[in-house]
Coordinates of C-alpha atoms and ligand atoms in Angstrom, one line a residue:
M958 CA 63.7 252.9 -66.5
T959 CA 66.3 250.8 -64.6
V960 CA 68.3 248.1 -66.3
A961 CA 69.8 245.3 -64.3
V962 CA 72.9 244.0 -66.1
I963 CA 73.8 240.5 -64.9
G964 CA 77.5 239.8 -65.4
G965 CA 80.4 242.2 -65.1
G966 CA 82.5 241.0 -68.0
I967 CA 83.6 243.4 -70.7
T968 CA 80.1 243.1 -72.2
G969 CA 78.1 243.9 -69.1
L970 CA 80.5 246.8 -68.1
A971 CA 80.4 248.4 -71.6
L972 CA 76.6 248.0 -71.7
A973 CA 76.0 249.6 -68.3
H974 CA 78.5 252.4 -69.1
R975 CA 76.7 253.2 -72.4
L976 CA 73.3 253.1 -70.8
R977 CA 74.4 255.5 -68.0
A978 CA 75.9 257.8 -70.6
R979 CA 72.5 257.9 -72.3
G980 CA 70.9 258.8 -68.9
T981 CA 69.5 255.4 -68.2
A982 CA 69.9 254.0 -64.7
A983 CA 71.9 250.7 -64.8
V984 CA 73.3 248.4 -62.2
V985 CA 75.8 245.6 -62.8
L986 CA 75.6 242.5 -60.7
E987 CA 78.8 240.4 -60.8
S988 CA 79.1 237.1 -59.0
T989 CA 82.8 237.2 -58.4
S990 CA 84.8 239.7 -56.3
R991 CA 86.3 241.3 -59.4
V992 CA 84.9 242.7 -62.7
G993 CA 86.3 242.0 -66.2
G994 CA 85.2 238.3 -66.6
N995 CA 87.7 236.8 -69.1
V996 CA 89.7 240.0 -69.2
Q997 CA 92.2 239.7 -66.3
T998 CA 95.6 241.4 -66.4
H999 CA 98.1 241.2 -63.6
A1000 CA 101.8 242.0 -63.1
R1001 CA 104.2 239.4 -61.8
A1002 CA 107.9 239.5 -61.4
G1003 CA 108.7 241.8 -64.3
Y1004 CA 105.9 240.4 -66.6
L1005 CA 102.5 241.7 -67.4
L1006 CA 100.3 238.6 -67.8
E1007 CA 96.9 238.3 -69.4
A1008 CA 94.8 235.3 -68.2
G1009 CA 92.3 235.7 -71.0
P1010 CA 92.4 237.9 -74.1
N1011 CA 95.8 239.1 -75.1
S1012 CA 94.8 241.9 -77.5
F1013 CA 92.1 243.4 -79.6
L1014 CA 92.1 244.4 -83.3
D1015 CA 92.0 248.2 -83.3
R1016 CA 89.5 248.5 -86.2
E1017 CA 86.1 248.8 -84.6
P1018 CA 85.0 252.4 -84.0
T1019 CA 83.0 251.4 -80.9
T1020 CA 86.0 250.0 -79.0
R1021 CA 88.1 253.1 -79.7
E1022 CA 85.1 255.4 -78.9
L1023 CA 84.7 253.6 -75.6
A1024 CA 88.4 254.1 -74.8
E1025 CA 88.0 257.7 -75.8
T1026 CA 84.9 258.3 -73.6
L1027 CA 86.8 256.7 -70.7
G1028 CA 89.9 258.9 -71.3
V1029 CA 92.2 255.9 -71.9
S1030 CA 92.6 256.0 -75.7
S1031 CA 96.1 257.6 -75.4
R1032 CA 97.1 254.4 -73.6
I1033 CA 96.3 252.1 -76.5
R1034 CA 99.5 250.4 -77.8
P1035 CA 99.6 248.8 -81.2
A1036 CA 101.7 245.7 -81.8
D1037 CA 105.4 246.3 -82.4
A1038 CA 106.5 246.3 -86.1
A1039 CA 108.6 243.1 -85.2
A1040 CA 105.2 241.3 -84.7
K1041 CA 104.5 241.6 -88.4
N1042 CA 105.5 238.0 -89.3
R1043 CA 103.2 235.1 -88.3
Y1044 CA 104.1 231.4 -88.5
I1045 CA 102.3 228.1 -88.8
F1046 CA 103.8 224.9 -87.5
T1047 CA 103.2 222.5 -90.4
R1048 CA 104.9 219.4 -91.9
G1049 CA 107.3 219.4 -88.9
A1050 CA 108.5 223.0 -89.1
L1051 CA 107.6 226.6 -88.4
R1052 CA 106.9 228.2 -91.7
A1053 CA 106.2 231.9 -92.3
L1054 CA 102.7 232.9 -93.4
P1055 CA 103.1 234.7 -96.8
G1056 CA 101.9 238.3 -96.8
S1057 CA 100.9 238.5 -100.5
P1058 CA 99.6 236.2 -103.3
P1059 CA 103.0 236.2 -105.1
A1060 CA 104.8 235.4 -101.8
F1061 CA 102.2 232.6 -101.2
L1062 CA 103.0 231.0 -104.6
K1063 CA 106.7 231.0 -103.8
S1064 CA 106.4 230.0 -100.2
D1065 CA 106.7 226.5 -98.6
I1066 CA 103.6 226.9 -96.4
L1067 CA 101.8 224.2 -98.5
P1068 CA 103.3 221.7 -101.0
L1069 CA 103.2 222.9 -104.6
A1070 CA 100.1 220.9 -105.7
S1071 CA 98.1 222.4 -102.8
R1072 CA 99.3 225.9 -103.6
L1073 CA 98.1 225.4 -107.2
R1074 CA 94.8 224.1 -105.9
V1075 CA 94.4 227.3 -103.9
V1076 CA 94.8 229.2 -107.2
G1077 CA 92.1 227.0 -108.6
E1078 CA 89.8 228.7 -106.1
L1079 CA 89.2 231.3 -108.7
F1080 CA 87.0 228.7 -110.5
S1081 CA 85.3 227.3 -107.5
G1082 CA 81.5 227.2 -107.1
R1083 CA 78.9 228.4 -104.6
N1084 CA 77.4 226.4 -101.8
P1085 CA 75.0 224.1 -103.7
T1086 CA 72.5 223.9 -100.8
G1087 CA 72.4 227.6 -99.9
S1088 CA 72.0 226.6 -96.2
D1089 CA 74.5 226.9 -93.5
E1090 CA 77.5 224.5 -93.7
S1091 CA 80.6 223.9 -91.7
L1092 CA 83.7 226.0 -92.1
A1093 CA 85.6 222.9 -93.3
Q1094 CA 83.0 222.2 -96.0
L1095 CA 83.3 225.8 -97.3
G1096 CA 87.1 225.5 -97.1
R1097 CA 87.4 222.3 -99.0
R1098 CA 85.1 223.5 -101.8
H1099 CA 87.2 226.6 -102.3
L1100 CA 90.7 225.9 -101.2
G1101 CA 91.0 222.1 -101.3
R1102 CA 91.8 219.6 -98.5
E1103 CA 95.3 220.6 -97.5
A1104 CA 94.8 224.4 -97.4
T1105 CA 91.7 223.8 -95.3
A1106 CA 93.5 221.5 -92.9
V1107 CA 96.5 223.9 -92.6
L1108 CA 95.5 227.5 -93.3
L1109 CA 91.8 227.6 -92.6
D1110 CA 92.3 225.4 -89.5
A1111 CA 95.0 227.7 -88.2
M1112 CA 92.8 230.8 -88.9
Q1113 CA 89.8 229.5 -86.9
T1114 CA 92.1 228.2 -84.1
G1115 CA 93.4 231.7 -83.6
T1116 CA 89.9 232.9 -82.7
Y1117 CA 87.7 229.9 -81.7
A1118 CA 90.0 227.1 -80.7
G1119 CA 87.3 225.1 -82.4
D1120 CA 86.7 222.2 -84.8
P1121 CA 86.1 223.5 -88.3
E1122 CA 84.0 220.4 -89.1
Q1123 CA 81.5 221.7 -86.4
L1124 CA 81.8 225.4 -86.7
S1125 CA 79.2 227.3 -88.8
A1126 CA 80.8 229.1 -91.8
E1127 CA 78.2 231.8 -91.7
A1128 CA 78.4 232.5 -88.0
T1129 CA 82.2 232.4 -87.6
F1130 CA 83.5 233.9 -90.8
P1131 CA 80.5 235.8 -92.4
Q1132 CA 82.8 237.7 -94.7
L1133 CA 83.8 234.5 -96.5
V1134 CA 80.2 233.5 -97.0
K1135 CA 79.4 237.0 -98.2
F1136 CA 82.3 236.9 -100.7
E1137 CA 81.0 233.5 -102.0
R1138 CA 77.4 234.7 -102.3
E1139 CA 78.4 237.9 -104.1
H1140 CA 81.4 237.0 -106.1
R1141 CA 81.4 233.1 -106.2
S1142 CA 85.2 233.1 -105.5
L1143 CA 86.6 234.0 -102.1
I1144 CA 89.8 235.4 -103.8
L1145 CA 87.8 237.6 -106.2
G1146 CA 85.6 238.7 -103.4
A1147 CA 88.6 239.7 -101.2
I1148 CA 90.3 241.5 -104.1
R1149 CA 87.2 243.5 -105.0
A1150 CA 86.4 244.3 -101.4
Q1151 CA 90.0 245.7 -101.0
R1152 CA 89.6 247.8 -104.2
A1153 CA 86.3 249.1 -103.1
A1154 CA 87.7 250.0 -99.6
R1155 CA 90.7 251.8 -101.3
R1156 CA 88.4 253.8 -103.6
A1157 CA 86.0 254.7 -100.8
K1158 CA 89.0 255.9 -98.7
A1159 CA 90.5 258.0 -101.6
A1160 CA 87.0 259.6 -102.2
G1161 CA 86.6 260.1 -98.5
T1162 CA 83.4 258.2 -98.5
A1163 CA 84.4 255.3 -96.3
E1164 CA 81.5 254.6 -94.0
A1165 CA 82.2 254.5 -90.3
G1166 CA 82.4 250.8 -89.5
P1167 CA 84.9 248.0 -89.0
A1168 CA 87.7 248.2 -91.5
L1169 CA 88.8 245.0 -93.3
S1170 CA 92.0 244.9 -91.2
G1171 CA 93.3 246.6 -88.1
Q1172 CA 96.2 246.7 -85.8
M1173 CA 96.5 244.2 -83.1
S1174 CA 96.6 246.4 -79.9
T1175 CA 96.4 246.5 -76.2
F1176 CA 96.8 249.2 -73.5
D1177 CA 100.1 250.2 -71.8
G1178 CA 99.0 248.3 -68.7
G1179 CA 97.3 245.4 -70.6
L1180 CA 93.6 245.0 -71.4
G1181 CA 92.8 245.5 -67.7
V1182 CA 93.2 249.2 -68.3
L1183 CA 89.9 249.2 -70.1
V1184 CA 88.2 247.2 -67.4
D1185 CA 89.6 249.4 -64.6
A1186 CA 88.5 252.5 -66.4
L1187 CA 85.0 251.1 -66.9
A1188 CA 84.8 250.1 -63.2
K1189 CA 85.9 253.5 -62.1
A1190 CA 83.4 255.3 -64.3
L1191 CA 80.6 253.0 -63.1
G1192 CA 81.5 253.4 -59.4
G1193 CA 78.8 252.2 -57.1
A1194 CA 76.7 251.0 -60.1
V1195 CA 78.8 247.8 -60.0
R1196 CA 78.0 245.4 -57.3
T1197 CA 80.6 242.6 -57.0
D1198 CA 80.1 239.3 -55.0
A1199 CA 76.5 239.5 -56.2
K1200 CA 75.5 236.2 -57.7
V1201 CA 72.2 236.2 -59.4
E1202 CA 70.1 233.2 -58.7
G1203 CA 66.6 233.9 -60.0
L1204 CA 64.5 236.1 -62.2
E1205 CA 60.8 236.8 -61.8
R1206 CA 58.4 238.7 -64.0
T1207 CA 56.4 241.3 -62.1
A1208 CA 53.5 243.5 -63.1
D1209 CA 55.8 246.4 -64.2
G1210 CA 59.1 244.7 -65.0
W1211 CA 61.4 242.2 -63.3
K1212 CA 62.6 241.2 -59.9
V1213 CA 66.2 239.9 -59.7
R1214 CA 67.1 237.7 -56.8
F1215 CA 70.8 237.4 -55.8
Q1216 CA 73.2 236.5 -53.0
E1217 CA 75.3 239.6 -52.1
R1218 CA 78.2 238.7 -49.9
G1219 CA 76.3 235.7 -48.7
Q1220 CA 73.1 237.6 -47.9
P1221 CA 69.9 237.2 -50.0
A1222 CA 69.0 240.4 -51.9
E1223 CA 66.6 241.7 -54.5
L1224 CA 66.5 244.3 -57.2
A1225 CA 63.5 245.6 -59.2
A1226 CA 64.2 246.6 -62.8
S1227 CA 62.3 247.4 -65.9
H1228 CA 64.8 245.5 -68.1
V1229 CA 67.1 242.6 -67.3
V1230 CA 70.2 241.9 -69.5
L1231 CA 71.8 238.6 -69.1
A1232 CA 75.5 239.3 -70.0
V1233 CA 76.6 236.0 -68.6
P1234 CA 77.9 232.8 -70.4
A1235 CA 75.1 231.0 -72.2
H1236 CA 75.1 228.0 -69.8
V1237 CA 74.6 230.4 -66.9
A1238 CA 71.8 232.2 -68.8
A1239 CA 70.2 228.8 -69.4
E1240 CA 70.1 228.0 -65.6
L1241 CA 68.5 231.4 -64.9
L1242 CA 66.0 231.0 -67.7
R1243 CA 65.0 227.4 -67.0
P1244 CA 62.3 228.2 -64.4
L1245 CA 60.8 230.8 -66.7
D1246 CA 61.0 229.1 -70.1
V1247 CA 62.4 225.6 -70.6
E1248 CA 62.7 226.0 -74.4
L1249 CA 64.7 229.2 -74.2
A1250 CA 66.9 227.6 -71.6
Q1251 CA 67.6 224.6 -73.8
Q1252 CA 68.4 226.9 -76.8
A1253 CA 70.9 228.8 -74.7
D1254 CA 72.3 225.5 -73.2
S1255 CA 72.9 224.1 -76.7
I1256 CA 75.7 226.6 -77.3
P1257 CA 78.8 224.6 -76.5
Y1258 CA 82.1 226.0 -75.2
A1259 CA 85.7 224.9 -76.0
P1260 CA 87.9 224.5 -72.9
I1261 CA 91.3 226.3 -73.2
A1262 CA 94.4 226.5 -71.0
V1263 CA 96.8 229.4 -71.0
V1264 CA 100.4 228.7 -70.2
H1265 CA 102.7 231.7 -69.7
L1266 CA 106.4 231.0 -69.8
G1267 CA 108.8 233.8 -68.9
F1268 CA 112.5 233.6 -69.6
A1269 CA 115.2 235.7 -68.0
A1270 CA 117.0 238.1 -70.3
G1271 CA 119.7 236.4 -72.5
T1272 CA 118.5 232.9 -71.8
V1273 CA 116.6 232.6 -75.1
P1274 CA 116.8 234.5 -78.4
K1275 CA 114.0 237.0 -79.1
P1276 CA 111.4 235.0 -81.1
D1277 CA 110.4 236.5 -84.5
G1278 CA 106.9 237.7 -85.2
F1279 CA 103.6 237.6 -83.4
G1280 CA 103.7 233.9 -82.9
F1281 CA 102.6 230.7 -84.5
L1282 CA 99.5 228.5 -84.8
V1283 CA 99.4 224.8 -84.9
P1284 CA 96.8 223.0 -87.2
A1285 CA 95.1 220.0 -85.6
V1286 CA 96.7 217.6 -88.1
E1287 CA 100.0 218.1 -86.3
G1288 CA 98.5 216.3 -83.2
K1289 CA 99.8 218.8 -80.7
A1290 CA 98.1 219.9 -77.4
V1291 CA 99.4 223.5 -78.1
L1292 CA 97.1 225.3 -80.4
G1293 CA 99.3 228.3 -80.8
T1294 CA 101.9 230.4 -79.1
I1295 CA 102.0 234.2 -78.8
H1296 CA 105.4 235.9 -78.7
V1297 CA 104.1 238.4 -76.2
S1298 CA 107.4 240.2 -75.5
T1299 CA 108.0 240.6 -79.3
T1300 CA 104.5 241.9 -79.9
F1301 CA 104.2 244.1 -76.8
P1302 CA 107.8 244.6 -75.5
F1303 CA 106.5 246.6 -72.5
R1304 CA 104.9 243.4 -71.1
A1305 CA 108.3 241.9 -70.2
E1306 CA 110.8 244.1 -68.5
G1307 CA 114.6 244.3 -69.0
G1308 CA 114.9 242.1 -72.1
R1309 CA 112.9 239.2 -70.7
V1310 CA 111.1 236.9 -73.1
L1311 CA 107.4 236.1 -72.5
L1312 CA 105.6 233.4 -74.4
T1313 CA 101.9 232.5 -74.0
C1314 CA 100.8 229.0 -75.2
L1315 CA 97.1 228.3 -75.7
M1316 CA 96.3 224.6 -75.3
G1317 CA 93.4 222.2 -75.6
G1318 CA 90.4 223.6 -77.5
A1319 CA 87.4 221.8 -78.9
R1320 CA 89.4 218.9 -80.3
R1321 CA 91.7 218.3 -77.3
P1322 CA 89.4 219.1 -74.4
E1323 CA 91.0 216.4 -72.2
V1324 CA 94.2 218.4 -72.2
V1325 CA 92.7 221.2 -70.1
S1326 CA 91.8 218.9 -67.2
R1327 CA 95.4 218.0 -66.6
D1328 CA 97.0 219.6 -63.5
E1329 CA 99.0 222.8 -63.9
D1330 CA 102.4 221.3 -63.6
A1331 CA 101.5 218.7 -66.3
L1332 CA 100.2 221.4 -68.6
A1333 CA 103.3 223.5 -68.2
A1334 CA 105.6 220.4 -68.8
L1335 CA 103.6 219.5 -71.9
A1336 CA 103.8 223.1 -73.3
R1337 CA 107.6 223.1 -72.8
E1338 CA 108.0 219.6 -74.4
E1339 CA 106.0 220.7 -77.5
L1340 CA 107.8 224.1 -77.7
K1341 CA 111.1 222.1 -77.7
T1342 CA 109.9 220.1 -80.7
M1343 CA 108.3 222.9 -82.6
A1344 CA 110.5 225.9 -81.8
G1345 CA 113.7 224.3 -80.5
L1346 CA 113.2 226.0 -77.2
T1347 CA 115.1 224.2 -74.4
A1348 CA 115.8 226.9 -71.8
T1349 CA 114.2 226.7 -68.4
P1350 CA 111.7 229.5 -67.7
E1351 CA 112.0 231.7 -64.6
L1352 CA 108.3 232.1 -64.6
T1353 CA 105.5 229.6 -65.2
E1354 CA 101.8 230.4 -64.8
V1355 CA 98.9 228.3 -65.9
V1356 CA 95.2 229.4 -66.2
R1357 CA 92.5 227.0 -67.1
W1358 CA 89.2 228.0 -68.7
P1359 CA 87.0 224.9 -68.6
R1360 CA 84.4 226.8 -70.7
G1361 CA 86.7 229.1 -72.6
I1362 CA 85.4 230.0 -76.0
P1363 CA 81.8 229.7 -77.2
Q1364 CA 81.4 227.5 -80.3
Y1365 CA 79.2 228.8 -83.1
T1366 CA 78.3 225.4 -84.5
V1367 CA 76.4 224.8 -87.8
G1368 CA 72.9 226.3 -87.4
H1369 CA 74.0 228.9 -84.9
L1370 CA 72.3 231.8 -86.6
E1371 CA 69.0 229.9 -86.9
R1372 CA 69.3 229.1 -83.2
L1373 CA 69.7 232.8 -82.4
A1374 CA 66.7 233.7 -84.6
A1375 CA 64.6 231.1 -82.7
M1376 CA 65.8 232.5 -79.4
E1377 CA 64.9 236.0 -80.5
E1378 CA 61.4 234.8 -81.4
R1379 CA 61.1 233.1 -78.0
L1380 CA 62.3 236.2 -76.1
K1381 CA 59.4 238.2 -77.5
R1382 CA 57.3 236.4 -74.8
W1383 CA 59.5 238.1 -72.2
P1384 CA 59.4 241.8 -72.7
G1385 CA 62.3 243.6 -71.1
L1386 CA 64.5 240.5 -71.0
H1387 CA 67.7 240.5 -73.2
L1388 CA 70.6 238.2 -73.8
T1389 CA 74.1 239.4 -74.8
G1390 CA 77.7 238.4 -74.4
N1391 CA 80.2 236.5 -76.3
A1392 CA 78.0 233.4 -76.9
Y1393 CA 75.9 235.0 -79.6
R1394 CA 77.3 237.3 -82.2
G1395 CA 81.1 237.4 -82.0
V1396 CA 83.6 236.1 -79.5
G1397 CA 86.2 238.9 -79.6
V1398 CA 86.5 241.8 -77.2
N1399 CA 85.5 244.1 -80.1
D1400 CA 82.4 242.1 -80.8
C1401 CA 81.3 242.2 -77.2
I1402 CA 81.7 246.0 -77.0
R1403 CA 79.9 246.5 -80.3
E1404 CA 77.0 244.3 -79.4
A1405 CA 76.8 245.9 -75.9
T1406 CA 76.7 249.3 -77.5
R1407 CA 74.0 248.2 -79.9
L1408 CA 71.8 246.8 -77.2
A1409 CA 72.3 249.9 -75.0
D1410 CA 71.2 252.1 -77.9
A1411 CA 68.2 249.9 -78.7
L1412 CA 67.1 250.1 -75.1
G1413 CA 66.8 253.8 -75.5
G1414 CA 63.7 252.9 -77.5
P1415 CA 60.6 250.8 -76.6
A1416 CA 61.1 247.8 -74.3
E1417 CA 61.4 244.7 -76.5
G1418 CA 63.3 241.5 -76.0
A1419 CA 66.2 240.8 -78.3
V1420 CA 69.2 238.5 -78.6
R1421 CA 72.1 240.9 -78.9
S1422 CA 75.6 240.0 -78.3
A1423 CA 79.1 239.6 -79.2
Ligands
FAD443 C1 91.9 232.3 -73.0 C2 91.1 233.3 -73.8 C3 91.8 234.0 -74.8 C4 91.1 235.0 -75.5 N1 91.8 235.8 -76.4 C5 91.2 236.8 -77.0 C6 91.9 237.8 -77.7 O1 93.1 237.8 -77.8 N2 91.2 238.8 -78.3 C7 89.8 238.9 -78.2 O2 89.3 239.9 -78.8 N3 89.1 238.0 -77.5 C8 89.7 237.0 -76.9 N4 89.0 236.1 -76.1 C9 87.6 236.3 -76.0 C10 87.1 237.4 -75.1 O3 88.0 237.5 -74.0 C11 85.7 237.1 -74.5 O4 84.8 236.7 -75.5 C12 85.1 238.3 -73.7 O5 86.0 238.8 -72.8 C13 83.8 237.8 -73.1 O6 83.2 238.9 -72.4 P1 81.8 238.7 -71.8 O7 81.6 239.9 -70.9 O8 80.8 238.5 -72.9 O9 81.8 237.4 -70.9 P2 82.6 237.0 -69.6 O10 84.0 237.6 -69.7 O11 82.5 235.5 -69.5 O12 81.8 237.7 -68.4 C14 80.7 237.2 -67.9 C15 80.6 237.6 -66.4 O13 79.4 237.1 -65.8 C16 79.7 236.7 -64.5 N5 78.7 235.8 -64.0 C17 78.5 234.5 -64.3 N6 77.5 234.0 -63.6 C18 76.9 235.1 -62.9 C19 75.7 235.2 -62.1 N7 75.0 234.1 -61.8 N8 75.5 236.4 -61.5 C20 76.3 237.5 -61.8 N9 77.4 237.4 -62.6 C21 77.7 236.2 -63.1 C22 81.1 236.1 -64.6 O14 81.7 236.1 -63.3 C23 81.8 237.1 -65.6 O15 82.4 238.1 -64.9 C24 89.7 235.1 -75.3 C25 89.0 234.4 -74.4 C26 89.7 233.4 -73.6 C27 89.0 232.6 -72.6

């Protein structure tokens, strides 16, 4: 059996690595000259910059296991204790996110009436329709308008940069929907889940699986360490500058047509895994199956811009905490700012301060099409208003992702089920990647691992992904 993995992002690399570890031949075809996809780390003038993901939550056994297999787990670095605090810019000020229910009641994160409404969550009801709904609908029923617009909005922004009126509650925060189904109240569900986890831990019966919380982490050389280790382990099994242009069903499997360094090439494989963004998968699928292509194409993406600002030592005070998020009601282009040098001090040498602003998202897509100088100027202007930061940075770097984060809109899980059904017509063809079952690096690795393990069995089509 040979598996052709299309796309050399973290999903494709983790998948091919797992397959090869299981003794299955796998080749990765990556269109660009470098692997890693969204994961791109580079050093510049005393700073370690991440163009895409900044960190992963160290709570998934599969991510740690992957790092262990590759011999890089000792290079994992958890966030500094100074990153414990998190802030939300709301009602014109940065306000600390309370760390416990009593602290929440005393805090100024929401006005008093809205804090009391959140306590009223204990008496809230289940989704009357039982079908998928938007995250905002779920939020308003349980937490009220203001907590939804401030807290829930900030929570989703940190992962999806999305619009909670559009995002599917079930696909984006399945834990909340599970709490509602099983316990009616989200607060009761969370309390009981914590208690059960503590009891299981004390009894030593905690199942191997994702914990409820984990430490925000990276590697000593950034997330690129994981990608480099995967690329090294895969060696010649990764072919870069290999842009896949067509798929063809053959008598005994698949033929993959691609351009390799400008030359037409072909590869025969028993299985093909599309580990590319959904819109790329749609174009490759269209000549085979228009319906499947349309289903993939209906997964939208939110554009996002990343603006790194580096400040020479002593020019700005060390910012407190991991960073802050900005709910959409504040009307800013900045969605959030990561205090990178506070969280991972080794990413800024000699006392420098590094901030990374994330801008645009599903509700301000036009922001991302501005030119780089305009984006950097806007980030600085808004940082001045929100964080009082007036110093001039010694480093400015802007990265734009026109299709940054896939959006799991209402009905997403139904769409996936329909796609799985459709894929049964195409034995040996599989879809995976961040467009389907989780957008985080952890999700991508978990789903890649699942698919690799499933491929050890009989050849069946399946939508598996992050
Ligand atoms: C700005 C930003 C910040 C993020 N922050 C975080 C974070 O802090 N933590 C976290 O966990 N996640 C974060 N994420 C999400 C996470 O980075 C991604 O979901 C994940 O890296 C996606 O991996 P992937 O392999 O599925 O897809 P991709 O990284 O998109 O990889 C797909 C690959 O396919 C290749 N390709 C495309 N077309 C073809 C073709 N025709 N032929 C061959 N190859 C092709 C592409 O070049 C690419 O290398 C962030 C994402 C962005 C954009």
